[in-house]
Amino acid sequence: GFTHALTSIRRVNRTDVITLGSSFGSLSRIMDASMEELARCPGIGERKVKRLHDTFHEPFKRVTPRPNLVVPDTPDREKASGQPSSTNDGTPEKPGTSKNKKGPDVKSALTAAFAKYSEKIRSQGHEAAHEGGEGPSSSTMEGDKTKQLD
């Protein structure tokens, strides 16, 4: 895998991979290496160094923020907007727009979702206390319903 991953980069051949492998010992070390460190390897010129460096650093910059931000965002948002109708008047539009624009919007949407989520937990705590008091009365109502059915 490691040889294939590196030889798929333009201008990098098997010899370069062996050189890099013996200099650094592992793919993760090569990936962490600075351009200067890569350039010290025999036969690895400036262009190869730049290609290697770009290949390792660019895709990760692009890929990592998305799963972390977007995935947890959606279920929380739906739960949050599904429950308290009074606090979210115009929010049904927001989940859609925040999914399209990836970036600071997602972060602020996440923050908002978490803020709502913690409010929800707080209010649920109060509701749970009330529900405890209402428990017996609601069960007697169910009892009345069954009597009416008979």
PDB file of C-alpha atoms in Angstrom:
ATOM      1  CA  GLY A   1       0.000   0.000   0.000  1.00  0.00           C
ATOM      2  CA  PHE A   2       2.719   2.390   1.076  1.00  0.00           C
ATOM      3  CA  THR A   3       4.741   1.993  -2.156  1.00  0.00           C
ATOM      4  CA  HIS A   4       1.625   2.279  -4.286  1.00  0.00           C
ATOM      5  CA  ALA A   5       0.440   5.361  -2.390  1.00  0.00           C
ATOM      6  CA  LEU A   6       3.720   7.124  -3.051  1.00  0.00           C
ATOM      7  CA  THR A   7       4.318   5.980  -6.642  1.00  0.00           C
ATOM      8  CA  SER A   8       0.864   7.252  -7.588  1.00  0.00           C
ATOM      9  CA  ILE A   9       2.289  10.769  -7.091  1.00  0.00           C
ATOM     10  CA  ARG A  10       3.635  12.140 -10.370  1.00  0.00           C
ATOM     11  CA  ARG A  11       7.430  11.969 -10.790  1.00  0.00           C
ATOM     12  CA  VAL A  12       7.834   9.698  -7.756  1.00  0.00           C
ATOM     13  CA  ASN A  13       9.096   6.234  -8.662  1.00  0.00           C
ATOM     14  CA  ARG A  14       9.885   3.049  -6.734  1.00  0.00           C
ATOM     15  CA  THR A  15      13.518   4.082  -6.185  1.00  0.00           C
ATOM     16  CA  ASP A  16      12.343   7.314  -4.578  1.00  0.00           C
ATOM     17  CA  VAL A  17       9.976   5.326  -2.383  1.00  0.00           C
ATOM     18  CA  ILE A  18      12.805   3.045  -1.226  1.00  0.00           C
ATOM     19  CA  THR A  19      14.994   6.086  -0.547  1.00  0.00           C
ATOM     20  CA  LEU A  20      12.223   7.788   1.429  1.00  0.00           C
ATOM     21  CA  GLY A  21      11.346   4.575   3.229  1.00  0.00           C
ATOM     22  CA  SER A  22      14.912   3.960   4.347  1.00  0.00           C
ATOM     23  CA  SER A  23      15.375   7.599   5.370  1.00  0.00           C
ATOM     24  CA  PHE A  24      12.157   7.960   7.360  1.00  0.00           C
ATOM     25  CA  GLY A  25      11.157   4.390   8.194  1.00  0.00           C
ATOM     26  CA  SER A  26       7.389   4.780   7.821  1.00  0.00           C
ATOM     27  CA  LEU A  27       4.753   6.465   5.704  1.00  0.00           C
ATOM     28  CA  SER A  28       3.491   8.549   8.608  1.00  0.00           C
ATOM     29  CA  ARG A  29       6.998   9.909   9.200  1.00  0.00           C
ATOM     30  CA  ILE A  30       7.335  10.800   5.528  1.00  0.00           C
ATOM     31  CA  MET A  31       3.964  12.536   5.734  1.00  0.00           C
ATOM     32  CA  ASP A  32       5.026  14.489   8.804  1.00  0.00           C
ATOM     33  CA  ALA A  33       8.397  15.437   7.312  1.00  0.00           C
ATOM     34  CA  SER A  34       8.994  19.029   6.336  1.00  0.00           C
ATOM     35  CA  MET A  35       9.953  19.947   2.782  1.00  0.00           C
ATOM     36  CA  GLU A  36      13.560  20.475   3.943  1.00  0.00           C
ATOM     37  CA  GLU A  37      13.722  16.974   5.412  1.00  0.00           C
ATOM     38  CA  LEU A  38      12.309  15.453   2.232  1.00  0.00           C
ATOM     39  CA  ALA A  39      14.784  17.426   0.118  1.00  0.00           C
ATOM     40  CA  ARG A  40      17.728  15.915   2.031  1.00  0.00           C
ATOM     41  CA  CYS A  41      16.969  12.473   0.568  1.00  0.00           C
ATOM     42  CA  PRO A  42      19.265  11.643  -2.382  1.00  0.00           C
ATOM     43  CA  GLY A  43      17.529  11.817  -5.761  1.00  0.00           C
ATOM     44  CA  ILE A  44      14.495  13.684  -4.469  1.00  0.00           C
ATOM     45  CA  GLY A  45      14.527  17.039  -6.178  1.00  0.00           C
ATOM     46  CA  GLU A  46      12.612  20.199  -5.374  1.00  0.00           C
ATOM     47  CA  ARG A  47       9.673  19.331  -7.614  1.00  0.00           C
ATOM     48  CA  LYS A  48       9.240  15.885  -6.086  1.00  0.00           C
ATOM     49  CA  VAL A  49       9.483  17.364  -2.621  1.00  0.00           C
ATOM     50  CA  LYS A  50       6.763  19.869  -3.424  1.00  0.00           C
ATOM     51  CA  ARG A  51       4.543  17.187  -4.979  1.00  0.00           C
ATOM     52  CA  LEU A  52       4.980  14.884  -1.991  1.00  0.00           C
ATOM     53  CA  HIS A  53       4.339  17.685   0.444  1.00  0.00           C
ATOM     54  CA  ASP A  54       1.258  18.930  -1.417  1.00  0.00           C
ATOM     55  CA  THR A  55      -0.120  15.435  -1.805  1.00  0.00           C
ATOM     56  CA  PHE A  56       0.141  14.741   1.904  1.00  0.00           C
ATOM     57  CA  HIS A  57      -1.126  18.055   3.158  1.00  0.00           C
ATOM     58  CA  GLU A  58      -3.801  19.226   0.748  1.00  0.00           C
ATOM     59  CA  PRO A  59      -6.280  16.345   0.681  1.00  0.00           C
ATOM     60  CA  PHE A  60      -6.265  16.158   4.463  1.00  0.00           C
ATOM     61  CA  LYS A  61      -7.044  19.828   4.816  1.00  0.00           C
ATOM     62  CA  ARG A  62      -9.993  19.370   2.503  1.00  0.00           C
ATOM     63  CA  VAL A  63     -11.302  16.109   3.872  1.00  0.00           C
ATOM     64  CA  THR A  64     -11.073  16.218   7.654  1.00  0.00           C
ATOM     65  CA  PRO A  65     -13.257  19.185   8.641  1.00  0.00           C
ATOM     66  CA  ARG A  66     -16.349  17.786   6.917  1.00  0.00           C
ATOM     67  CA  PRO A  67     -17.132  14.556   8.765  1.00  0.00           C
ATOM     68  CA  ASN A  68     -16.343  16.187  12.089  1.00  0.00           C
ATOM     69  CA  LEU A  69     -18.599  19.167  11.522  1.00  0.00           C
ATOM     70  CA  VAL A  70     -21.426  17.979   9.336  1.00  0.00           C
ATOM     71  CA  VAL A  71     -22.194  14.503  10.605  1.00  0.00           C
ATOM     72  CA  PRO A  72     -22.916  15.374  14.240  1.00  0.00           C
ATOM     73  CA  ASP A  73     -24.719  18.529  13.131  1.00  0.00           C
ATOM     74  CA  THR A  74     -27.674  16.924  11.363  1.00  0.00           C
ATOM     75  CA  PRO A  75     -29.256  14.626  13.987  1.00  0.00           C
ATOM     76  CA  ASP A  76     -28.904  17.256  16.724  1.00  0.00           C
ATOM     77  CA  ARG A  77     -30.449  19.940  14.563  1.00  0.00           C
ATOM     78  CA  GLU A  78     -33.473  17.840  13.698  1.00  0.00           C
ATOM     79  CA  LYS A  79     -34.043  16.915  17.320  1.00  0.00           C
ATOM     80  CA  ALA A  80     -33.599  20.517  18.402  1.00  0.00           C
ATOM     81  CA  SER A  81     -35.903  21.976  15.745  1.00  0.00           C
ATOM     82  CA  GLY A  82     -38.439  19.164  16.130  1.00  0.00           C
ATOM     83  CA  GLN A  83     -39.187  19.864  19.769  1.00  0.00           C
ATOM     84  CA  PRO A  84     -39.431  23.450  21.009  1.00  0.00           C
ATOM     85  CA  SER A  85     -41.620  25.123  18.393  1.00  0.00           C
ATOM     86  CA  SER A  86     -41.770  28.465  20.188  1.00  0.00           C
ATOM     87  CA  THR A  87     -38.008  29.130  20.152  1.00  0.00           C
ATOM     88  CA  ASN A  88     -37.429  28.166  16.506  1.00  0.00           C
ATOM     89  CA  ASP A  89     -39.742  30.166  14.331  1.00  0.00           C
ATOM     90  CA  GLY A  90     -37.701  30.511  11.158  1.00  0.00           C
ATOM     91  CA  THR A  91     -35.341  27.596  11.629  1.00  0.00           C
ATOM     92  CA  PRO A  92     -36.651  24.927   9.246  1.00  0.00           C
ATOM     93  CA  GLU A  93     -34.684  26.712   6.498  1.00  0.00           C
ATOM     94  CA  LYS A  94     -31.428  26.776   8.424  1.00  0.00           C
ATOM     95  CA  PRO A  95     -30.466  23.074   8.395  1.00  0.00           C
ATOM     96  CA  GLY A  96     -30.718  23.060   4.588  1.00  0.00           C
ATOM     97  CA  THR A  97     -28.598  26.156   4.085  1.00  0.00           C
ATOM     98  CA  SER A  98     -25.917  25.152   6.555  1.00  0.00           C
ATOM     99  CA  LYS A  99     -25.443  21.827   4.767  1.00  0.00           C
ATOM    100  CA  ASN A 100     -24.741  23.528   1.448  1.00  0.00           C
ATOM    101  CA  LYS A 101     -22.205  26.034   2.715  1.00  0.00           C
ATOM    102  CA  LYS A 102     -19.380  24.217   4.420  1.00  0.00           C
ATOM    103  CA  GLY A 103     -17.211  26.434   6.556  1.00  0.00           C
ATOM    104  CA  PRO A 104     -17.822  28.961   9.302  1.00  0.00           C
ATOM    105  CA  ASP A 105     -21.594  28.584   8.796  1.00  0.00           C
ATOM    106  CA  VAL A 106     -21.437  24.962   9.820  1.00  0.00           C
ATOM    107  CA  LYS A 107     -19.458  25.881  12.904  1.00  0.00           C
ATOM    108  CA  SER A 108     -21.980  28.495  13.953  1.00  0.00           C
ATOM    109  CA  ALA A 109     -24.827  26.104  13.185  1.00  0.00           C
ATOM    110  CA  LEU A 110     -23.145  23.498  15.349  1.00  0.00           C
ATOM    111  CA  THR A 111     -22.681  25.966  18.168  1.00  0.00           C
ATOM    112  CA  ALA A 112     -26.322  26.951  17.902  1.00  0.00           C
ATOM    113  CA  ALA A 113     -27.389  23.313  17.863  1.00  0.00           C
ATOM    114  CA  PHE A 114     -25.351  22.587  20.969  1.00  0.00           C
ATOM    115  CA  ALA A 115     -26.702  25.664  22.716  1.00  0.00           C
ATOM    116  CA  LYS A 116     -30.258  24.561  21.951  1.00  0.00           C
ATOM    117  CA  TYR A 117     -29.409  21.034  22.957  1.00  0.00           C
ATOM    118  CA  SER A 118     -28.155  22.104  26.387  1.00  0.00           C
ATOM    119  CA  GLU A 119     -31.232  24.318  26.863  1.00  0.00           C
ATOM    120  CA  LYS A 120     -33.362  21.321  25.956  1.00  0.00           C
ATOM    121  CA  ILE A 121     -31.617  19.181  28.553  1.00  0.00           C
ATOM    122  CA  ARG A 122     -32.185  21.869  31.164  1.00  0.00           C
ATOM    123  CA  SER A 123     -35.883  22.208  30.297  1.00  0.00           C
ATOM    124  CA  GLN A 124     -36.305  18.438  30.186  1.00  0.00           C
ATOM    125  CA  GLY A 125     -35.015  18.329  33.745  1.00  0.00           C
ATOM    126  CA  HIS A 126     -37.859  20.630  34.819  1.00  0.00           C
ATOM    127  CA  GLU A 127     -40.430  18.790  32.714  1.00  0.00           C
ATOM    128  CA  ALA A 128     -39.377  15.459  34.189  1.00  0.00           C
ATOM    129  CA  ALA A 129     -40.060  16.851  37.668  1.00  0.00           C
ATOM    130  CA  HIS A 130     -43.577  17.935  36.608  1.00  0.00           C
ATOM    131  CA  GLU A 131     -44.262  14.672  34.813  1.00  0.00           C
ATOM    132  CA  GLY A 132     -43.502  12.817  38.022  1.00  0.00           C
ATOM    133  CA  GLY A 133     -46.362  14.707  39.685  1.00  0.00           C
ATOM    134  CA  GLU A 134     -48.749  14.136  36.786  1.00  0.00           C
ATOM    135  CA  GLY A 135     -47.999  10.416  36.511  1.00  0.00           C
ATOM    136  CA  PRO A 136     -50.855   9.056  38.678  1.00  0.00           C
ATOM    137  CA  SER A 137     -53.486  11.425  37.217  1.00  0.00           C
ATOM    138  CA  SER A 138     -52.670  10.438  33.625  1.00  0.00           C
ATOM    139  CA  SER A 139     -52.918   6.741  34.494  1.00  0.00           C
ATOM    140  CA  THR A 140     -56.367   7.278  36.089  1.00  0.00           C
ATOM    141  CA  MET A 141     -57.480   9.014  32.893  1.00  0.00           C
ATOM    142  CA  GLU A 142     -56.452   5.944  30.946  1.00  0.00           C
ATOM    143  CA  GLY A 143     -58.488   3.907  33.425  1.00  0.00           C
ATOM    144  CA  ASP A 144     -61.546   6.074  32.659  1.00  0.00           C
ATOM    145  CA  LYS A 145     -61.080   5.514  28.920  1.00  0.00           C
ATOM    146  CA  THR A 146     -61.125   1.750  29.335  1.00  0.00           C
ATOM    147  CA  LYS A 147     -64.280   1.985  31.484  1.00  0.00           C
ATOM    148  CA  GLN A 148     -65.997   3.992  28.761  1.00  0.00           C
ATOM    149  CA  LEU A 149     -65.056   1.343  26.205  1.00  0.00           C
ATOM    150  CA  ASP A 150     -66.715  -1.365  28.313  1.00  0.00           C
TER     151      ASP A 150
END
